[in-house]
Coordinates of C-alpha atoms in Angstrom, one line a residue:
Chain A
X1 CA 89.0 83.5 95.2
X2 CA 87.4 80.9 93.5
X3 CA 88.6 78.1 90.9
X4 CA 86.1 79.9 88.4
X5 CA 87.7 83.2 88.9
X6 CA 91.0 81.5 87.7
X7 CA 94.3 83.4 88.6
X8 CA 98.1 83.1 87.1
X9 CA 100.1 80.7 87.4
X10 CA 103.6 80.0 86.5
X11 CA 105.4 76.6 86.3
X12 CA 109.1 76.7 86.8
X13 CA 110.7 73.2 86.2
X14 CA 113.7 72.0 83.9
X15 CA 111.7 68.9 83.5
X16 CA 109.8 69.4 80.0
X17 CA 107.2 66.7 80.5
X18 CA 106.2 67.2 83.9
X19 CA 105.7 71.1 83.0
X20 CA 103.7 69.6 80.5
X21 CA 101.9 67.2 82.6
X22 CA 101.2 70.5 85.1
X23 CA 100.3 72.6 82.1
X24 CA 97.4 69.8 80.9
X25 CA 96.0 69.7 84.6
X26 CA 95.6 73.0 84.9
X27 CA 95.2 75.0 81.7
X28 CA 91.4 74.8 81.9
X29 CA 91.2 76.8 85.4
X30 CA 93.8 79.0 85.0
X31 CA 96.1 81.1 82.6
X32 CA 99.5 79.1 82.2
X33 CA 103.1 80.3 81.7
X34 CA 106.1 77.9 81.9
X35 CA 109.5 78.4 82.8
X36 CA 112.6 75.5 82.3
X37 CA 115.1 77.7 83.8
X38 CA 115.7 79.9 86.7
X39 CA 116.7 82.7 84.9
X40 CA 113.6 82.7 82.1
X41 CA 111.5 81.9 85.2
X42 CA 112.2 85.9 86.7
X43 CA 111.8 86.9 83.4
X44 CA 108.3 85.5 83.1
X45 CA 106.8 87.2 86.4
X46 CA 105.3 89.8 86.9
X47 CA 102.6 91.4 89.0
X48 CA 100.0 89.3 87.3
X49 CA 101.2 86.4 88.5
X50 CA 99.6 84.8 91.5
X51 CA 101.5 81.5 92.4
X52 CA 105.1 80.3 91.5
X53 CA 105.0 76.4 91.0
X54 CA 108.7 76.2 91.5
X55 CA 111.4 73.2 91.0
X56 CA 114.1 73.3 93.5
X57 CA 116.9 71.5 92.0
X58 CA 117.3 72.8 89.0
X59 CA 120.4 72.9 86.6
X60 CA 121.6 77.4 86.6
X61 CA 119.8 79.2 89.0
X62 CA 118.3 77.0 92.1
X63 CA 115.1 77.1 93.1
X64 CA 116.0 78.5 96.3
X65 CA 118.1 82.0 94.6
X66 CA 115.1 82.2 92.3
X67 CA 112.8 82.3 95.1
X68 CA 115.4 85.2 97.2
X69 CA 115.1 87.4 94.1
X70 CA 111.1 87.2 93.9
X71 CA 111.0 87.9 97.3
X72 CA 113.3 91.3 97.1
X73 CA 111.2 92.1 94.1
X74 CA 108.0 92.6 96.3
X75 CA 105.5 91.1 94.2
X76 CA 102.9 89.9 96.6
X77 CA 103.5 86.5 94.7
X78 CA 102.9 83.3 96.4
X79 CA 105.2 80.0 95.9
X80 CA 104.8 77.0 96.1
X81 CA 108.4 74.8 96.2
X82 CA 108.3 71.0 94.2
X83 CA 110.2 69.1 95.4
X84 CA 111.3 64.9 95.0
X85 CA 111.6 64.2 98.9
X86 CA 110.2 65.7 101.8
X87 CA 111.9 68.4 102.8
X88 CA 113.4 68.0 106.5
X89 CA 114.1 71.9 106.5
X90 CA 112.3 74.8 107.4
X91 CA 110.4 75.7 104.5
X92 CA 108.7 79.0 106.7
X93 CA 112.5 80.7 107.2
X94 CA 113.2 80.1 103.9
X95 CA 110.0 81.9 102.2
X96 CA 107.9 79.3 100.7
X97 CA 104.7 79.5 101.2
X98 CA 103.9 76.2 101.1
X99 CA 105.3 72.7 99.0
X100 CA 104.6 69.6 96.5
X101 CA 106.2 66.4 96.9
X102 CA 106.9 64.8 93.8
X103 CA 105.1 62.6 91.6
X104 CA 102.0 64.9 92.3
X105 CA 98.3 64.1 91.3
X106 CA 96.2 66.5 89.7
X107 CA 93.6 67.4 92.6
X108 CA 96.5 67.8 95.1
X109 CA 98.1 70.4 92.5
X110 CA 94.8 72.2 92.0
X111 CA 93.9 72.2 96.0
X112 CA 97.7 73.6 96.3
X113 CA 96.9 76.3 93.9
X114 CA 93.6 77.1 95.3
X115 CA 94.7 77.3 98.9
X116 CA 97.5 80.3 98.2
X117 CA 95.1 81.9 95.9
X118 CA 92.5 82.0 99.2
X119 CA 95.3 83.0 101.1
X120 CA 95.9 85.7 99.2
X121 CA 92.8 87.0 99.0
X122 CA 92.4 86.6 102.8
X123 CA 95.4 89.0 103.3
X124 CA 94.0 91.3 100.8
X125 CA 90.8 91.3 102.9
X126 CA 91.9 92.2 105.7
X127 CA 93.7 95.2 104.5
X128 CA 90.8 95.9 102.9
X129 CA 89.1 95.8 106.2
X130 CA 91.0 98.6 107.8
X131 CA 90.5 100.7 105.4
X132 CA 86.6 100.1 106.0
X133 CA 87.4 100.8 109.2
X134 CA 89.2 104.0 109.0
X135 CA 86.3 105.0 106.2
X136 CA 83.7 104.9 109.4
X137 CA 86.2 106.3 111.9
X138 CA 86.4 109.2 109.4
X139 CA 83.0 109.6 109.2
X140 CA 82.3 109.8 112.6
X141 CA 84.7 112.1 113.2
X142 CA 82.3 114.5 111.2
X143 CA 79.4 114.3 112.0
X144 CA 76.7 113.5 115.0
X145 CA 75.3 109.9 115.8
X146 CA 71.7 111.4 114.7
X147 CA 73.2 112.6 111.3
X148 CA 75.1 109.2 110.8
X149 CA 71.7 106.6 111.9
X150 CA 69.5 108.2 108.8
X151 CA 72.8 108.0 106.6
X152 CA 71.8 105.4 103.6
X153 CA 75.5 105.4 103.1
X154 CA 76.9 104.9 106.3
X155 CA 74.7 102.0 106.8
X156 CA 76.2 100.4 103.6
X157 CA 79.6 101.0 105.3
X158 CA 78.2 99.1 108.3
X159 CA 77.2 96.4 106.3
X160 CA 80.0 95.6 104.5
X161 CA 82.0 95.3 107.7
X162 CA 79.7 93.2 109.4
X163 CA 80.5 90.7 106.3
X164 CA 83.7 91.2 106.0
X165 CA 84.4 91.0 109.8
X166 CA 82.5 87.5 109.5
X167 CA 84.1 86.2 106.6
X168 CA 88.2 87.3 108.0
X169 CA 86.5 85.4 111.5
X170 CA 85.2 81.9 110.1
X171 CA 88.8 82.2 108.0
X172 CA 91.1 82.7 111.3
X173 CA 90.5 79.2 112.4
X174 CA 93.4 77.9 109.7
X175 CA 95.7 80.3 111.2
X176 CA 96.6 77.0 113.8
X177 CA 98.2 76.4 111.2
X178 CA 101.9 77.6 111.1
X179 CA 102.6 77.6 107.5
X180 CA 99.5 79.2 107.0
X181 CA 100.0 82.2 109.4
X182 CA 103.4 83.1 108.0
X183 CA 102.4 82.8 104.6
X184 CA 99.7 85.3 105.3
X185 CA 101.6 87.4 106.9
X186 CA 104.6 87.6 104.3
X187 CA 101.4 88.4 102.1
X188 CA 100.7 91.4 104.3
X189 CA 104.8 92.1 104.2
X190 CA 104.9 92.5 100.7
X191 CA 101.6 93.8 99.9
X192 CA 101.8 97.2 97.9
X193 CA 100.8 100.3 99.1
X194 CA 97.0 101.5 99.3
X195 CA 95.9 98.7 96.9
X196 CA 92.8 97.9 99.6
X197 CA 91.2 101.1 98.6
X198 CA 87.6 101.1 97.7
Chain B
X1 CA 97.2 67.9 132.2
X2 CA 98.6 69.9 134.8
X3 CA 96.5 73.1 134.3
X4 CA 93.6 72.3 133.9
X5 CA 91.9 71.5 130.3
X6 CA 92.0 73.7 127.4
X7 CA 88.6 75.5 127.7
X8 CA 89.5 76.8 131.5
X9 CA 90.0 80.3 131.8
X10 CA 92.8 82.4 132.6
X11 CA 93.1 83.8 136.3
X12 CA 94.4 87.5 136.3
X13 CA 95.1 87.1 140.4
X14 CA 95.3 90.7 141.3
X15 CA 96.4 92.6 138.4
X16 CA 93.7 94.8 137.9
X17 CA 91.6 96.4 140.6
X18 CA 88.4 95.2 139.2
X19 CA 85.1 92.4 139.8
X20 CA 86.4 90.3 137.1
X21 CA 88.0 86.9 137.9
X22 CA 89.2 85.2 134.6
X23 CA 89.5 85.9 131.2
X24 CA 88.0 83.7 128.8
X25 CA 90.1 81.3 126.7
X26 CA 90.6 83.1 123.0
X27 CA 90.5 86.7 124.7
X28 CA 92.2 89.6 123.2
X29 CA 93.3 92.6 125.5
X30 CA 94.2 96.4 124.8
X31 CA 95.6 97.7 127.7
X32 CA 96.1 101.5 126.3
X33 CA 97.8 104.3 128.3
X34 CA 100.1 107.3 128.1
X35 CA 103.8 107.2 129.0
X36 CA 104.3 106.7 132.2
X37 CA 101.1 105.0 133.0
X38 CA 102.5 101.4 134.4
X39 CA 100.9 99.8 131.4
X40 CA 103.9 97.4 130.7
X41 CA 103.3 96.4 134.5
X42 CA 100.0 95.6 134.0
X43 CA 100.8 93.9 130.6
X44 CA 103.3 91.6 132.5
X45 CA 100.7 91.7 135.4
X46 CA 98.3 89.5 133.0
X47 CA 101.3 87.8 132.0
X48 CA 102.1 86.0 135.1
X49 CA 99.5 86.6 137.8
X50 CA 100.9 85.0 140.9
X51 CA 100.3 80.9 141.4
X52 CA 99.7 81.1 137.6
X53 CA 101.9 78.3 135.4
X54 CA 100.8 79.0 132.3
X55 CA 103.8 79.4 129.3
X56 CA 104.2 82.9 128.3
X57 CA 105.8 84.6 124.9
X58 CA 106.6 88.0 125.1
X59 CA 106.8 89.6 121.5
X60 CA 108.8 93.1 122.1
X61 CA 109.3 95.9 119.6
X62 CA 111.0 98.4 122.3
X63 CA 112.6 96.8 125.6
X64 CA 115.7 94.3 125.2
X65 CA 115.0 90.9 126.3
X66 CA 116.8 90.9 129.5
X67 CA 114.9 93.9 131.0
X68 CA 111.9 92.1 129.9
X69 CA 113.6 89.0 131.9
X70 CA 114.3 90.8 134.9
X71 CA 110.9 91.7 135.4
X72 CA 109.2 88.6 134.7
X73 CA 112.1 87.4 137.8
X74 CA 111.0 89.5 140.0
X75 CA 107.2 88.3 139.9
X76 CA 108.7 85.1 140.6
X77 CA 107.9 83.4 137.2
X78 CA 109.0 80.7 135.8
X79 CA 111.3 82.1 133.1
X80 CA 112.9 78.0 132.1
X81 CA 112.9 77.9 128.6
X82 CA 110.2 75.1 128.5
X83 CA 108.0 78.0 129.6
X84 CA 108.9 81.3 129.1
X85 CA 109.9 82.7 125.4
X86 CA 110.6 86.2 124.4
X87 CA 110.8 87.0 120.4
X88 CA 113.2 90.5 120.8
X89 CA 112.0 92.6 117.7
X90 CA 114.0 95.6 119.4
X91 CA 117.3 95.3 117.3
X92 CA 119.0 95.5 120.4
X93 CA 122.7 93.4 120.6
X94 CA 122.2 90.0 122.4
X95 CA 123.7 87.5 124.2
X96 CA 123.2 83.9 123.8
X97 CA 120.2 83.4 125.5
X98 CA 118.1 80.4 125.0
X99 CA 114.4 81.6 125.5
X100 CA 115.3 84.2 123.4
X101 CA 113.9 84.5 119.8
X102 CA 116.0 87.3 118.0
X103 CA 114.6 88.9 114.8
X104 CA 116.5 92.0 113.1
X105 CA 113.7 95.1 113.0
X106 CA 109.5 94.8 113.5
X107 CA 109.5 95.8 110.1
X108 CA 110.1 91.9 109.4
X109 CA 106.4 91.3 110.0
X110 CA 106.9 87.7 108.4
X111 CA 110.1 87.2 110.7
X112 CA 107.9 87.7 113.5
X113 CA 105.5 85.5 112.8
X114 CA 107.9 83.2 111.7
X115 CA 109.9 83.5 115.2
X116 CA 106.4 83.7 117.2
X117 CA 105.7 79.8 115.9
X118 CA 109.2 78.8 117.2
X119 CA 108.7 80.6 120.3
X120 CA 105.0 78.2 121.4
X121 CA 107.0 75.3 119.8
X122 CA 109.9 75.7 121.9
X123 CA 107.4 75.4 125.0
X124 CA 105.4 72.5 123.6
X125 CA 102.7 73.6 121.0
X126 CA 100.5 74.0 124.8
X127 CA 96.8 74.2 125.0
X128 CA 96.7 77.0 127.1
X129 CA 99.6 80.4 126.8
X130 CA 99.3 84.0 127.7
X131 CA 101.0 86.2 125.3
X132 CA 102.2 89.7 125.3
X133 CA 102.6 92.3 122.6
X134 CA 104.7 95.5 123.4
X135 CA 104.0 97.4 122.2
X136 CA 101.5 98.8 119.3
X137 CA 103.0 102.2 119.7
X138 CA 106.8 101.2 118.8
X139 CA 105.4 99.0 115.9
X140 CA 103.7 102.0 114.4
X141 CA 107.2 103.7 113.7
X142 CA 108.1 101.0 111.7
X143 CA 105.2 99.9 109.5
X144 CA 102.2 101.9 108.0
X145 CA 98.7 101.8 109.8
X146 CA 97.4 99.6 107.1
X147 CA 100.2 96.7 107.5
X148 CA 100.3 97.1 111.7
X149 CA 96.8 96.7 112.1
X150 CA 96.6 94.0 109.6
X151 CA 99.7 91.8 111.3
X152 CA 97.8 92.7 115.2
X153 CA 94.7 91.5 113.0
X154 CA 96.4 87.8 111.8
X155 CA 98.8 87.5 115.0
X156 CA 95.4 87.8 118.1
X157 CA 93.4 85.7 115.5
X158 CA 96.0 83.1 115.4
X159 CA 95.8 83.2 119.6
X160 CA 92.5 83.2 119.7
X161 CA 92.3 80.4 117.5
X162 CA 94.5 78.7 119.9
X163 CA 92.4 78.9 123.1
X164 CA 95.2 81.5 124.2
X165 CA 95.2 84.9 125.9
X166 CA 96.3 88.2 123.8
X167 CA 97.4 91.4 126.1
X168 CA 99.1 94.5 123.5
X169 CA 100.0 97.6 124.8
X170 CA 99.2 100.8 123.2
X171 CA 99.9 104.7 123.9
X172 CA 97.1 106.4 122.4
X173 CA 98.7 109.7 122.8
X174 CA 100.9 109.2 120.3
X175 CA 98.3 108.0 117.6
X176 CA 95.8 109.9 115.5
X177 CA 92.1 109.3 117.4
X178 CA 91.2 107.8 114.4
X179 CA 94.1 104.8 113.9
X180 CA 93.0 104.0 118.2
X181 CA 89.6 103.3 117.3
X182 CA 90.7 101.5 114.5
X183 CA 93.1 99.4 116.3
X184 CA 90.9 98.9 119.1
X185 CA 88.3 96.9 117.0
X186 CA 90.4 94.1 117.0
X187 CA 90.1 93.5 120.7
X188 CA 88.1 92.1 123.4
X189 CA 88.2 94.4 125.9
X190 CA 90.2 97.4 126.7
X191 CA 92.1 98.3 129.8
X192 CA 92.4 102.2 130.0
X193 CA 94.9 103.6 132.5
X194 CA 94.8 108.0 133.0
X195 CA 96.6 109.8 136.0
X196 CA 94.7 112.5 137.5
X197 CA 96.4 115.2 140.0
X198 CA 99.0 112.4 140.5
X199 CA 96.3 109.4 141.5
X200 CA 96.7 106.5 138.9
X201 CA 92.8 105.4 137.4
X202 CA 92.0 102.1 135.3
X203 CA 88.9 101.7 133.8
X204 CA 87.4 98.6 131.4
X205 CA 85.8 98.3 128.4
X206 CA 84.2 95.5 126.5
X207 CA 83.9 93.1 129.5
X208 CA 80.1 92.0 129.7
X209 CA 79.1 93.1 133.2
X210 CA 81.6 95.1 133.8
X211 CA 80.4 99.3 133.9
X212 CA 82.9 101.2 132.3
X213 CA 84.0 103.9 135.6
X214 CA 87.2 104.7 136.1
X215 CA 88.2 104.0 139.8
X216 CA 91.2 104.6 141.8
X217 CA 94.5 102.3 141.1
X218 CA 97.4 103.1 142.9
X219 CA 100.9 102.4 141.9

């Protein structure tokens, strides 16, 4: 996913001015929804969603409750923790995805955002993928090698995983990366079911 | 570094009865049998070839860790916890063992991932570790197709990535044809095992070179 293609995102943070600050950065490459408090925060998400900019110390419902009840709800969201110090604990166990130190710039916000929206597309590709694959194993299951070579169709099918195949190869080498590789594969946990179709 | 650099390839000693000497860093293997087969042997064969010092993580979805220790004792491996790691998906009780990385059902894809990162940190980020998946079968009773070959998909590029060697077991007899060849895309090569009349028979695909007969491998 591109910047172009835009994506949701939601700001959670009790801190009018810097949601507003967040808001101005990023209003012109993507649709914008604010939260101040937990609580309005899970309120405000929903499937269209795509990343969580979320406060951790926040006055209510912490960051880190708000983040256990995304998680149980399945959404195939990804977050993104702010937070004023470093953290010195194990942001992969606890379910972020990834994190923002405090005072942020604009670029390092935006390459935040576009990095878990790539990751999420990369997930979504490679379930896409298999089922590419399993179109194929299907069709050869029906019919001969002959029938399948002067296939127009089949040939598209090839095609498409050829590309694909190179595009989920080139994108593996961040995998070395272990905040990466968790993140895509709690993408691939709570991905819905058969939405790679097609 | 004591093994050699990075880029070296991995030995597999006498594990398999065929002209092949080394596996190239990155490699993915399928080593797919019925029950019954040896095919965990000859996953933990690849594992720990004799002379070989490379660490090894063992991900299981079936065994308890401490049958998975035993064996890796008796091919005389060094099990210390600066090299040996197992991440015990099996939900089976445990002790309090220190190479081992517990998590509570293989349904957690994202906890095994999660305790697969500890597990290489816990024996020093290396350039160079052999791991082992078993096995695809088990797996496959937790998840659906889609998300099983999709995690086998992120966890051998994440290996390969690394320089390191993949070997997953699989029991295609308990599969639909059609999820096998699936899976099987993701490797490099796979190791087939079959019994005939009672004699044991390996042959190997994917391996450039390498003419894909079955020939004789006795227990």
């Amino acid at each position: 996913m591109t910047t172009s293609e835009g994506g949701t995102v939601l700001i959670v943070d009790d801190d009018r001015d810097v949601v507003r600050t967040y808001r101005r950065y990023l209003e012109t490459s993507y649709d914008v929804r604010e939260a101040y408090d937990g609580e309005s925060a899970l309120s405000q998400l929903d499937e269209s969603v795509d990343v969580v900019l979320l406060d951790r110390r926040m006055p209510g419902v912490s960051g880190g409750e708000v983040l256990d009840r995304i998680r149980d709800r399945d959404l195939g969201v990804r977050v993104a923790m702010v937070t004023a110090v470093d953290p010195d604990f194990d942001i992969l166990g606890m379910g972020f995805d990834d994190y923002i130190t405090k005072p942020t710039s604009h670029d390092e916000l935006r390459a935040t955002i576009d990095d878990l929206l790539s990751l999420s597309q990369h997930a979504e590709d490679v379930r896409k993928y298999h089922s590419l694959l399993a179109k194929r194993a299907a069709l050869r299951d029906g019919k001969s090698a002959h029938e399948l070579d002067r296939n127009e169709a089949f040939a598209d099918l090839e095609e498409r995983i050829e590309s694909l195949r190179s595009t989920l190869e080139a994108e593996a080498a961040d995998y070395t990366d272990d905040a990466r590789f968790v993140a895509t594969l709690r993408a691939i946990d709570d991905s819905g079911e058969g939405a790679a179709d097609g | 570094m004591a093994e050699g650099d990075a880029q070296s390839e991995y030995p597999l000693g006498d594990a398999l009865p065929i002209d092949v000497g080394a596996f190239d860093p990155g490699m993915n293997l399928l080593v797919s049998g019925p029950a019954m087969s040896g095919k965990r042997q000859v996953v933990f064969d690849l594992l720990a070839p004799a002379a070989s010092t490379d660490p090894i993580v063992v991900m299981t979805t079936d065994d308890p860790a401490p049958r998975i220790h035993t064996e890796f004792e008796d091919r005389q491996s060094c099990i210390t916890p600066e090299t040996f790691r197992i991440v015990d998906a099996s939900g089976a009780p445990g002790d309090d063992d220190p190479t081992v990385h517990r998590v509570n059902s293989p349904a957690d894809l994202t906890g095994m991932g999660v305790a697969f990162t500890e597990a290489v940190e816990a024996v020093g980020s290396p350039p160079r570790l052999r791991l082992g998946f078993v096995s695809i079968s088990t797996l496959l009773q937790y998840v659906d197709a889609e998300r099983a070959f999709s995690f086998l998909h992120v966890l051998s590029r994440r290996t390969s990535a690394a320089g390191y060697l993949g070997v997953y077991s699989l029991d295609p007899t308990t599969h639909e044809d059609r999820f096998v060849n699936v899976v099987t895309s993701i490797f490099d090569a796979v190791i087939e095992l079959r019994e005939e009349d009672g004699n044991r028979e390996v042959r190997v695909r994917g391996l450039s070179g390498m003419a894909p007969e079955w020939t004789a491998f006795p227990y």
